[in-house]
Amino acid sequence: MHKKEKSFYEIKSINKDSSQIIWGNSSFKNSQNFENFVLDKDKIKTKWKNENFIILQRGTGSEAWINLILPIKKNEKLLQTDQVLAFDSVNNIIVRQNYNSEEYPFQLINLKNLEKDSIRFETKNCESINIINCIDKVDFNEKTLIINWTTPNKFKERGKTDISIYPLEKFFKK
């Protein structure tokens, strides 16, 4: 019987400008250096975790978030991205904001092979310049991605909640 090993990460200061992140389990350790802004010990937190990945999140002081995705595999490099909105811990898929397209505002990344796909998505009556501000919740449930939003998005009157469901089997096909 194979025993699951507990994964970890730690941050060590190198000098006043940079730090090192070390991660792994009892069998191996990986490491990578970063500037202290990214690895601020007081601001970086574990957002999600499973047996394959640790996903850290760090606020920047604006509505942007930096994410460090640490693969629990020997000699693997971490993936740095931003605005990870949800993590499917069963299928090892993240959904993040896609800044390169208003028509396809969400990008899915399969963390096992780094394959990417995008979601065509339209909200009704989104008054924000950033469509993400109109989204209430992004989540995975079994084999689907679920996006909830309320329109119109106003404080005074109660809006209508809409839900879009995307079967994961439709993604990552070439």
Short mmCIF file of N, CA and C in Angstrom, two decimals:
data_model
loop_
_atom_site.label_atom_id
_atom_site.label_comp_id
_atom_site.label_asym_id
_atom_site.label_seq_id
_atom_site.Cartn_x
_atom_site.Cartn_y
_atom_site.Cartn_z
N MET A 1 0.84 -1.18 0.00
CA MET A 1 0.00 0.00 0.00
C MET A 1 0.89 1.24 0.00
N HIS A 2 0.56 2.20 -0.85
CA HIS A 2 1.34 3.43 -0.98
C HIS A 2 0.82 4.48 -0.01
N LYS A 3 1.69 4.98 0.83
CA LYS A 3 1.31 5.99 1.81
C LYS A 3 1.41 7.37 1.17
N LYS A 4 0.37 8.20 1.34
CA LYS A 4 0.42 9.57 0.83
C LYS A 4 1.39 10.38 1.66
N GLU A 5 2.25 11.11 0.98
CA GLU A 5 3.24 11.93 1.67
C GLU A 5 2.70 13.34 1.83
N LYS A 6 2.95 13.92 2.96
CA LYS A 6 2.49 15.28 3.23
C LYS A 6 3.41 16.27 2.52
N SER A 7 2.81 17.17 1.75
CA SER A 7 3.58 18.18 1.04
C SER A 7 3.72 19.43 1.90
N PHE A 8 4.69 20.28 1.55
CA PHE A 8 4.97 21.48 2.32
C PHE A 8 5.54 22.55 1.41
N TYR A 9 5.56 23.78 1.91
CA TYR A 9 6.36 24.84 1.30
C TYR A 9 6.86 25.73 2.43
N GLU A 10 7.99 26.37 2.18
CA GLU A 10 8.53 27.34 3.13
C GLU A 10 9.23 28.44 2.35
N ILE A 11 9.31 29.60 2.96
CA ILE A 11 9.96 30.75 2.33
C ILE A 11 11.14 31.15 3.21
N LYS A 12 12.33 31.27 2.58
CA LYS A 12 13.54 31.67 3.29
C LYS A 12 14.10 32.93 2.65
N SER A 13 14.48 33.87 3.49
CA SER A 13 15.07 35.11 3.02
C SER A 13 16.50 34.86 2.54
N ILE A 14 16.83 35.42 1.38
CA ILE A 14 18.20 35.33 0.85
C ILE A 14 18.95 36.62 1.18
N ASN A 15 18.33 37.75 0.87
CA ASN A 15 18.88 39.06 1.19
C ASN A 15 17.72 40.05 1.27
N LYS A 16 18.01 41.35 1.30
CA LYS A 16 16.94 42.32 1.48
C LYS A 16 16.01 42.41 0.27
N ASP A 17 16.44 41.91 -0.88
CA ASP A 17 15.64 42.02 -2.10
C ASP A 17 14.99 40.73 -2.55
N SER A 18 15.50 39.59 -2.11
CA SER A 18 14.97 38.33 -2.65
C SER A 18 14.86 37.25 -1.58
N SER A 19 14.01 36.28 -1.91
CA SER A 19 13.78 35.13 -1.04
C SER A 19 13.72 33.88 -1.89
N GLN A 20 13.73 32.75 -1.22
CA GLN A 20 13.65 31.47 -1.90
C GLN A 20 12.43 30.72 -1.39
N ILE A 21 11.67 30.14 -2.32
CA ILE A 21 10.58 29.27 -1.93
C ILE A 21 11.05 27.83 -2.12
N ILE A 22 10.83 27.02 -1.11
CA ILE A 22 11.21 25.60 -1.12
C ILE A 22 9.93 24.81 -0.91
N TRP A 23 9.72 23.79 -1.74
CA TRP A 23 8.52 22.97 -1.59
C TRP A 23 8.81 21.53 -1.97
N GLY A 24 7.96 20.64 -1.50
CA GLY A 24 8.13 19.23 -1.81
C GLY A 24 7.43 18.36 -0.80
N ASN A 25 8.04 17.20 -0.53
CA ASN A 25 7.54 16.28 0.50
C ASN A 25 8.75 15.55 1.09
N SER A 26 8.55 14.44 1.78
CA SER A 26 9.68 13.77 2.43
C SER A 26 10.65 13.14 1.43
N SER A 27 10.24 12.98 0.17
CA SER A 27 11.09 12.36 -0.86
C SER A 27 11.95 13.35 -1.63
N PHE A 28 11.51 14.60 -1.74
CA PHE A 28 12.25 15.57 -2.57
C PHE A 28 11.95 16.99 -2.12
N LYS A 29 12.81 17.92 -2.59
CA LYS A 29 12.60 19.35 -2.40
C LYS A 29 12.92 20.05 -3.71
N ASN A 30 12.06 20.97 -4.10
CA ASN A 30 12.32 21.88 -5.22
C ASN A 30 12.50 23.27 -4.64
N SER A 31 13.15 24.15 -5.39
CA SER A 31 13.28 25.53 -4.91
C SER A 31 13.38 26.49 -6.08
N GLN A 32 13.03 27.73 -5.81
CA GLN A 32 13.13 28.79 -6.80
C GLN A 32 13.24 30.13 -6.08
N ASN A 33 14.04 31.04 -6.63
CA ASN A 33 14.23 32.36 -6.05
C ASN A 33 13.26 33.36 -6.67
N PHE A 34 12.83 34.34 -5.85
CA PHE A 34 11.94 35.40 -6.29
C PHE A 34 12.30 36.68 -5.57
N GLU A 35 11.82 37.79 -6.12
CA GLU A 35 11.94 39.05 -5.41
C GLU A 35 10.99 39.01 -4.21
N ASN A 36 11.32 39.76 -3.19
CA ASN A 36 10.54 39.73 -1.95
C ASN A 36 9.09 40.17 -2.13
N PHE A 37 8.81 41.02 -3.12
CA PHE A 37 7.43 41.45 -3.36
C PHE A 37 6.52 40.25 -3.57
N VAL A 38 6.96 39.28 -4.37
CA VAL A 38 6.15 38.09 -4.65
C VAL A 38 6.06 37.20 -3.42
N LEU A 39 7.16 37.00 -2.72
CA LEU A 39 7.21 36.05 -1.61
C LEU A 39 7.07 36.71 -0.24
N ASP A 40 6.29 37.75 -0.14
CA ASP A 40 6.06 38.40 1.14
C ASP A 40 5.35 37.42 2.08
N LYS A 41 6.07 36.98 3.12
CA LYS A 41 5.55 35.95 4.04
C LYS A 41 4.22 36.32 4.68
N ASP A 42 4.01 37.61 4.90
CA ASP A 42 2.78 38.05 5.56
C ASP A 42 1.59 38.12 4.60
N LYS A 43 1.84 38.08 3.31
CA LYS A 43 0.75 38.24 2.35
C LYS A 43 0.47 37.01 1.50
N ILE A 44 1.38 36.07 1.45
CA ILE A 44 1.17 34.87 0.62
C ILE A 44 0.54 33.78 1.48
N LYS A 45 -0.51 33.18 0.95
CA LYS A 45 -1.27 32.17 1.69
C LYS A 45 -1.59 30.98 0.79
N THR A 46 -1.81 29.83 1.41
CA THR A 46 -2.27 28.65 0.66
C THR A 46 -3.73 28.86 0.32
N LYS A 47 -4.06 28.84 -0.97
CA LYS A 47 -5.45 29.01 -1.42
C LYS A 47 -6.11 27.65 -1.65
N TRP A 48 -5.40 26.74 -2.33
CA TRP A 48 -5.90 25.39 -2.59
C TRP A 48 -4.74 24.41 -2.48
N LYS A 49 -5.08 23.13 -2.27
CA LYS A 49 -4.04 22.12 -2.14
C LYS A 49 -4.64 20.74 -2.41
N ASN A 50 -3.90 19.90 -3.11
CA ASN A 50 -4.24 18.48 -3.21
C ASN A 50 -2.94 17.69 -3.25
N GLU A 51 -2.98 16.41 -3.59
CA GLU A 51 -1.76 15.60 -3.57
C GLU A 51 -0.80 15.94 -4.71
N ASN A 52 -1.27 16.71 -5.72
CA ASN A 52 -0.43 17.04 -6.88
C ASN A 52 0.09 18.48 -6.89
N PHE A 53 -0.62 19.39 -6.23
CA PHE A 53 -0.28 20.81 -6.31
C PHE A 53 -0.59 21.53 -5.01
N ILE A 54 0.23 22.56 -4.73
CA ILE A 54 -0.09 23.57 -3.72
C ILE A 54 -0.25 24.87 -4.51
N ILE A 55 -1.37 25.55 -4.33
CA ILE A 55 -1.61 26.81 -5.03
C ILE A 55 -1.62 27.93 -4.00
N LEU A 56 -0.65 28.83 -4.13
CA LEU A 56 -0.51 29.96 -3.22
C LEU A 56 -1.10 31.20 -3.87
N GLN A 57 -1.59 32.12 -3.04
CA GLN A 57 -2.15 33.36 -3.56
C GLN A 57 -1.61 34.52 -2.73
N ARG A 58 -1.34 35.62 -3.44
CA ARG A 58 -0.82 36.81 -2.78
C ARG A 58 -1.50 38.03 -3.38
N GLY A 59 -2.09 38.85 -2.51
CA GLY A 59 -2.69 40.10 -2.97
C GLY A 59 -1.62 41.10 -3.34
N THR A 60 -1.97 42.02 -4.23
CA THR A 60 -1.01 43.03 -4.68
C THR A 60 -1.36 44.43 -4.20
N GLY A 61 -2.50 44.56 -3.53
CA GLY A 61 -2.93 45.88 -3.11
C GLY A 61 -3.97 46.46 -4.04
N SER A 62 -4.20 45.81 -5.16
CA SER A 62 -5.27 46.19 -6.09
C SER A 62 -6.18 44.98 -6.20
N GLU A 63 -7.02 44.93 -7.23
CA GLU A 63 -7.88 43.76 -7.37
C GLU A 63 -7.16 42.59 -8.06
N ALA A 64 -5.88 42.74 -8.28
CA ALA A 64 -5.11 41.66 -8.92
C ALA A 64 -4.50 40.75 -7.85
N TRP A 65 -4.38 39.46 -8.20
CA TRP A 65 -3.78 38.46 -7.32
C TRP A 65 -2.68 37.73 -8.07
N ILE A 66 -1.59 37.45 -7.39
CA ILE A 66 -0.52 36.63 -7.95
C ILE A 66 -0.71 35.23 -7.41
N ASN A 67 -0.60 34.24 -8.28
CA ASN A 67 -0.70 32.85 -7.84
C ASN A 67 0.57 32.11 -8.20
N LEU A 68 1.08 31.32 -7.25
CA LEU A 68 2.21 30.43 -7.49
C LEU A 68 1.68 29.01 -7.36
N ILE A 69 1.83 28.23 -8.42
CA ILE A 69 1.35 26.85 -8.43
C ILE A 69 2.55 25.94 -8.31
N LEU A 70 2.63 25.23 -7.19
CA LEU A 70 3.78 24.39 -6.86
C LEU A 70 3.43 22.93 -7.15
N PRO A 71 4.03 22.34 -8.20
CA PRO A 71 3.77 20.93 -8.48
C PRO A 71 4.50 20.03 -7.47
N ILE A 72 3.80 19.05 -6.94
CA ILE A 72 4.40 18.13 -5.98
C ILE A 72 5.01 16.98 -6.77
N LYS A 73 6.10 17.32 -7.46
CA LYS A 73 6.83 16.37 -8.29
C LYS A 73 8.28 16.84 -8.36
N LYS A 74 9.20 15.91 -8.27
CA LYS A 74 10.63 16.23 -8.25
C LYS A 74 11.06 16.94 -9.53
N ASN A 75 11.90 17.97 -9.37
CA ASN A 75 12.51 18.74 -10.46
C ASN A 75 11.52 19.52 -11.31
N GLU A 76 10.31 19.73 -10.83
CA GLU A 76 9.33 20.52 -11.58
C GLU A 76 9.45 21.99 -11.17
N LYS A 77 9.28 22.88 -12.14
CA LYS A 77 9.29 24.31 -11.88
C LYS A 77 7.88 24.75 -11.51
N LEU A 78 7.81 25.80 -10.70
CA LEU A 78 6.49 26.33 -10.36
C LEU A 78 5.94 27.14 -11.51
N LEU A 79 4.64 27.31 -11.52
CA LEU A 79 3.94 28.12 -12.51
C LEU A 79 3.46 29.38 -11.81
N GLN A 80 3.84 30.54 -12.36
CA GLN A 80 3.35 31.80 -11.81
C GLN A 80 2.30 32.34 -12.75
N THR A 81 1.14 32.66 -12.21
CA THR A 81 0.05 33.23 -13.00
C THR A 81 -0.68 34.22 -12.11
N ASP A 82 -1.78 34.73 -12.59
CA ASP A 82 -2.57 35.64 -11.76
C ASP A 82 -4.05 35.36 -11.94
N GLN A 83 -4.81 35.89 -11.01
CA GLN A 83 -6.26 35.82 -11.05
C GLN A 83 -6.81 34.41 -11.20
N VAL A 84 -6.30 33.45 -10.45
CA VAL A 84 -6.92 32.12 -10.44
C VAL A 84 -8.22 32.24 -9.66
N LEU A 85 -9.32 31.86 -10.31
CA LEU A 85 -10.65 32.03 -9.73
C LEU A 85 -11.18 30.75 -9.09
N ALA A 86 -10.72 29.60 -9.57
CA ALA A 86 -11.18 28.32 -9.02
C ALA A 86 -10.18 27.22 -9.38
N PHE A 87 -10.21 26.14 -8.58
CA PHE A 87 -9.33 24.99 -8.78
C PHE A 87 -10.16 23.72 -8.68
N ASP A 88 -10.08 22.88 -9.69
CA ASP A 88 -10.70 21.56 -9.68
C ASP A 88 -9.65 20.59 -9.17
N SER A 89 -9.76 20.21 -7.91
CA SER A 89 -8.73 19.38 -7.29
C SER A 89 -8.80 17.93 -7.74
N VAL A 90 -9.89 17.52 -8.38
CA VAL A 90 -10.01 16.16 -8.90
C VAL A 90 -9.30 16.03 -10.24
N ASN A 91 -9.55 17.01 -11.14
CA ASN A 91 -8.99 16.97 -12.49
C ASN A 91 -7.75 17.84 -12.67
N ASN A 92 -7.32 18.53 -11.60
CA ASN A 92 -6.13 19.41 -11.64
C ASN A 92 -6.25 20.48 -12.72
N ILE A 93 -7.38 21.17 -12.71
CA ILE A 93 -7.65 22.25 -13.67
C ILE A 93 -7.89 23.53 -12.88
N ILE A 94 -7.31 24.64 -13.37
CA ILE A 94 -7.63 25.95 -12.81
C ILE A 94 -8.41 26.74 -13.85
N VAL A 95 -9.19 27.69 -13.37
CA VAL A 95 -9.80 28.68 -14.25
C VAL A 95 -9.30 30.03 -13.76
N ARG A 96 -8.84 30.83 -14.71
CA ARG A 96 -8.28 32.14 -14.39
C ARG A 96 -8.85 33.17 -15.34
N GLN A 97 -8.68 34.42 -14.98
CA GLN A 97 -9.13 35.50 -15.85
C GLN A 97 -8.22 35.57 -17.06
N ASN A 98 -8.82 35.68 -18.24
CA ASN A 98 -8.08 35.84 -19.49
C ASN A 98 -8.12 37.31 -19.88
N TYR A 99 -7.03 38.02 -19.68
CA TYR A 99 -6.98 39.45 -19.97
C TYR A 99 -6.92 39.75 -21.47
N ASN A 100 -6.61 38.76 -22.28
CA ASN A 100 -6.40 38.98 -23.70
C ASN A 100 -7.67 38.98 -24.54
N SER A 101 -8.82 38.71 -23.94
CA SER A 101 -10.05 38.62 -24.72
C SER A 101 -11.26 38.97 -23.88
N GLU A 102 -12.05 39.94 -24.35
CA GLU A 102 -13.31 40.25 -23.69
C GLU A 102 -14.36 39.20 -24.01
N GLU A 103 -14.28 38.63 -25.20
CA GLU A 103 -15.24 37.62 -25.64
C GLU A 103 -15.01 36.28 -24.93
N TYR A 104 -13.76 35.98 -24.61
CA TYR A 104 -13.39 34.74 -23.91
C TYR A 104 -12.68 35.11 -22.60
N PRO A 105 -13.44 35.58 -21.59
CA PRO A 105 -12.80 36.14 -20.39
C PRO A 105 -12.23 35.12 -19.40
N PHE A 106 -12.52 33.83 -19.61
CA PHE A 106 -12.03 32.81 -18.69
C PHE A 106 -11.13 31.83 -19.42
N GLN A 107 -10.00 31.51 -18.81
CA GLN A 107 -9.08 30.53 -19.38
C GLN A 107 -8.95 29.35 -18.43
N LEU A 108 -9.07 28.15 -18.98
CA LEU A 108 -8.84 26.93 -18.20
C LEU A 108 -7.45 26.43 -18.52
N ILE A 109 -6.74 25.97 -17.50
CA ILE A 109 -5.41 25.39 -17.68
C ILE A 109 -5.39 24.04 -16.98
N ASN A 110 -5.06 23.00 -17.74
CA ASN A 110 -4.86 21.67 -17.17
C ASN A 110 -3.44 21.67 -16.59
N LEU A 111 -3.33 21.60 -15.29
CA LEU A 111 -2.02 21.72 -14.64
C LEU A 111 -1.12 20.51 -14.87
N LYS A 112 -1.67 19.39 -15.27
CA LYS A 112 -0.85 18.19 -15.52
C LYS A 112 -0.02 18.33 -16.80
N ASN A 113 -0.60 18.98 -17.84
CA ASN A 113 0.13 19.09 -19.11
C ASN A 113 0.21 20.54 -19.63
N LEU A 114 -0.31 21.50 -18.86
CA LEU A 114 -0.33 22.93 -19.17
C LEU A 114 -1.12 23.26 -20.44
N GLU A 115 -2.00 22.36 -20.85
CA GLU A 115 -2.88 22.63 -21.99
C GLU A 115 -3.88 23.70 -21.58
N LYS A 116 -4.21 24.60 -22.53
CA LYS A 116 -5.09 25.74 -22.23
C LYS A 116 -6.31 25.73 -23.15
N ASP A 117 -7.40 26.25 -22.63
CA ASP A 117 -8.62 26.44 -23.41
C ASP A 117 -9.34 27.65 -22.82
N SER A 118 -10.23 28.26 -23.58
CA SER A 118 -10.94 29.45 -23.12
C SER A 118 -12.44 29.24 -23.20
N ILE A 119 -13.17 30.04 -22.43
CA ILE A 119 -14.63 29.96 -22.39
C ILE A 119 -15.21 31.23 -22.99
N ARG A 120 -16.08 31.05 -23.95
CA ARG A 120 -16.85 32.18 -24.47
C ARG A 120 -17.96 32.44 -23.46
N PHE A 121 -18.05 33.68 -23.00
CA PHE A 121 -18.97 33.98 -21.91
C PHE A 121 -19.49 35.40 -22.08
N GLU A 122 -20.79 35.57 -21.93
CA GLU A 122 -21.39 36.90 -21.99
C GLU A 122 -22.30 37.08 -20.80
N THR A 123 -22.07 38.13 -20.02
CA THR A 123 -23.03 38.46 -18.97
C THR A 123 -23.95 39.52 -19.53
N LYS A 124 -25.15 39.54 -19.01
CA LYS A 124 -26.11 40.56 -19.42
C LYS A 124 -25.99 41.72 -18.44
N ASN A 125 -25.96 42.92 -18.95
CA ASN A 125 -25.97 44.13 -18.11
C ASN A 125 -24.78 44.25 -17.16
N CYS A 126 -23.62 43.81 -17.57
CA CYS A 126 -22.43 44.01 -16.73
C CYS A 126 -21.95 45.44 -16.96
N GLU A 127 -22.04 46.25 -15.91
CA GLU A 127 -21.68 47.67 -16.03
C GLU A 127 -20.21 47.94 -15.77
N SER A 128 -19.48 46.94 -15.35
CA SER A 128 -18.06 47.11 -15.06
C SER A 128 -17.24 46.94 -16.33
N ILE A 129 -16.12 47.64 -16.39
CA ILE A 129 -15.21 47.46 -17.51
C ILE A 129 -14.53 46.09 -17.44
N ASN A 130 -14.46 45.54 -16.23
CA ASN A 130 -13.86 44.23 -16.01
C ASN A 130 -14.98 43.23 -15.71
N ILE A 131 -15.24 42.32 -16.63
CA ILE A 131 -16.34 41.36 -16.50
C ILE A 131 -16.26 40.53 -15.23
N ILE A 132 -15.06 40.32 -14.72
CA ILE A 132 -14.88 39.53 -13.50
C ILE A 132 -15.61 40.17 -12.32
N ASN A 133 -15.73 41.50 -12.34
CA ASN A 133 -16.42 42.18 -11.25
C ASN A 133 -17.92 41.89 -11.22
N CYS A 134 -18.48 41.36 -12.29
CA CYS A 134 -19.90 41.00 -12.34
C CYS A 134 -20.14 39.55 -11.96
N ILE A 135 -19.09 38.79 -11.75
CA ILE A 135 -19.22 37.37 -11.42
C ILE A 135 -19.29 37.21 -9.91
N ASP A 136 -20.26 36.44 -9.45
CA ASP A 136 -20.40 36.18 -8.02
C ASP A 136 -19.58 34.99 -7.56
N LYS A 137 -19.54 33.94 -8.38
CA LYS A 137 -18.84 32.72 -7.95
C LYS A 137 -18.44 31.89 -9.17
N VAL A 138 -17.24 31.35 -9.11
CA VAL A 138 -16.75 30.39 -10.10
C VAL A 138 -16.34 29.15 -9.31
N ASP A 139 -16.85 27.98 -9.73
CA ASP A 139 -16.57 26.77 -8.96
C ASP A 139 -16.64 25.54 -9.86
N PHE A 140 -16.03 24.48 -9.42
CA PHE A 140 -16.12 23.19 -10.10
C PHE A 140 -17.00 22.27 -9.26
N ASN A 141 -17.79 21.45 -9.95
CA ASN A 141 -18.63 20.46 -9.28
C ASN A 141 -18.59 19.19 -10.12
N GLU A 142 -17.92 18.18 -9.63
CA GLU A 142 -17.73 16.92 -10.34
C GLU A 142 -17.10 17.16 -11.71
N LYS A 143 -17.85 17.05 -12.78
CA LYS A 143 -17.29 17.18 -14.13
C LYS A 143 -17.76 18.45 -14.84
N THR A 144 -18.08 19.50 -14.06
CA THR A 144 -18.57 20.74 -14.65
C THR A 144 -17.91 21.95 -14.02
N LEU A 145 -17.89 23.04 -14.79
CA LEU A 145 -17.50 24.35 -14.30
C LEU A 145 -18.79 25.15 -14.18
N ILE A 146 -18.97 25.82 -13.04
CA ILE A 146 -20.20 26.57 -12.79
C ILE A 146 -19.83 28.02 -12.54
N ILE A 147 -20.51 28.94 -13.27
CA ILE A 147 -20.28 30.37 -13.09
C ILE A 147 -21.62 31.00 -12.71
N ASN A 148 -21.64 31.71 -11.57
CA ASN A 148 -22.84 32.41 -11.09
C ASN A 148 -22.63 33.91 -11.20
N TRP A 149 -23.66 34.63 -11.63
CA TRP A 149 -23.61 36.08 -11.62
C TRP A 149 -25.02 36.62 -11.46
N THR A 150 -25.12 37.85 -10.99
CA THR A 150 -26.41 38.49 -10.75
C THR A 150 -26.52 39.71 -11.63
N THR A 151 -27.66 39.86 -12.31
CA THR A 151 -27.90 41.03 -13.18
C THR A 151 -29.24 41.64 -12.83
N PRO A 152 -29.42 42.94 -12.93
CA PRO A 152 -28.30 43.88 -12.97
C PRO A 152 -27.58 43.87 -11.62
N ASN A 153 -26.34 44.25 -11.64
CA ASN A 153 -25.51 44.20 -10.44
C ASN A 153 -25.62 45.53 -9.69
N LYS A 154 -26.74 45.73 -9.00
CA LYS A 154 -26.98 46.99 -8.29
C LYS A 154 -27.22 46.71 -6.82
N PHE A 155 -26.83 47.66 -5.98
CA PHE A 155 -27.00 47.49 -4.54
C PHE A 155 -28.45 47.66 -4.11
N LYS A 156 -29.18 48.59 -4.72
CA LYS A 156 -30.52 48.95 -4.25
C LYS A 156 -31.59 47.93 -4.60
N GLU A 157 -31.54 47.40 -5.80
CA GLU A 157 -32.57 46.44 -6.20
C GLU A 157 -31.98 45.05 -6.34
N ARG A 158 -32.80 44.09 -6.02
CA ARG A 158 -32.35 42.70 -6.08
C ARG A 158 -32.35 42.24 -7.53
N GLY A 159 -31.23 41.73 -7.97
CA GLY A 159 -31.11 41.27 -9.35
C GLY A 159 -31.48 39.81 -9.50
N LYS A 160 -31.40 39.35 -10.72
CA LYS A 160 -31.69 37.95 -11.04
C LYS A 160 -30.36 37.19 -11.10
N THR A 161 -30.30 36.05 -10.43
CA THR A 161 -29.09 35.24 -10.45
C THR A 161 -29.13 34.30 -11.65
N ASP A 162 -28.08 34.34 -12.44
CA ASP A 162 -27.94 33.45 -13.59
C ASP A 162 -26.81 32.48 -13.31
N ILE A 163 -26.95 31.28 -13.85
CA ILE A 163 -25.93 30.24 -13.69
C ILE A 163 -25.60 29.68 -15.06
N SER A 164 -24.31 29.61 -15.37
CA SER A 164 -23.85 28.94 -16.59
C SER A 164 -23.09 27.69 -16.17
N ILE A 165 -23.40 26.58 -16.83
CA ILE A 165 -22.75 25.31 -16.53
C ILE A 165 -22.02 24.83 -17.78
N TYR A 166 -20.75 24.51 -17.63
CA TYR A 166 -19.91 24.07 -18.74
C TYR A 166 -19.36 22.68 -18.43
N PRO A 167 -19.78 21.64 -19.17
CA PRO A 167 -19.20 20.31 -18.96
C PRO A 167 -17.70 20.32 -19.30
N LEU A 168 -16.88 19.78 -18.44
CA LEU A 168 -15.43 19.79 -18.66
C LEU A 168 -15.02 18.97 -19.88
N GLU A 169 -15.83 18.01 -20.27
CA GLU A 169 -15.49 17.16 -21.42
C GLU A 169 -15.43 17.96 -22.73
N LYS A 170 -15.99 19.17 -22.75
CA LYS A 170 -15.97 20.00 -23.96
C LYS A 170 -14.64 20.74 -24.15
N PHE A 171 -13.81 20.74 -23.11
CA PHE A 171 -12.57 21.51 -23.17
C PHE A 171 -11.37 20.64 -23.51
N PHE A 172 -10.32 21.30 -23.94
CA PHE A 172 -9.03 20.69 -24.24
C PHE A 172 -9.10 19.70 -25.40
N LYS A 173 -9.98 19.99 -26.36
CA LYS A 173 -10.04 19.19 -27.58
C LYS A 173 -9.49 20.03 -28.71
N LYS A 174 -8.66 19.45 -29.49
CA LYS A 174 -8.04 20.19 -30.59
C LYS A 174 -8.73 19.87 -31.89
#
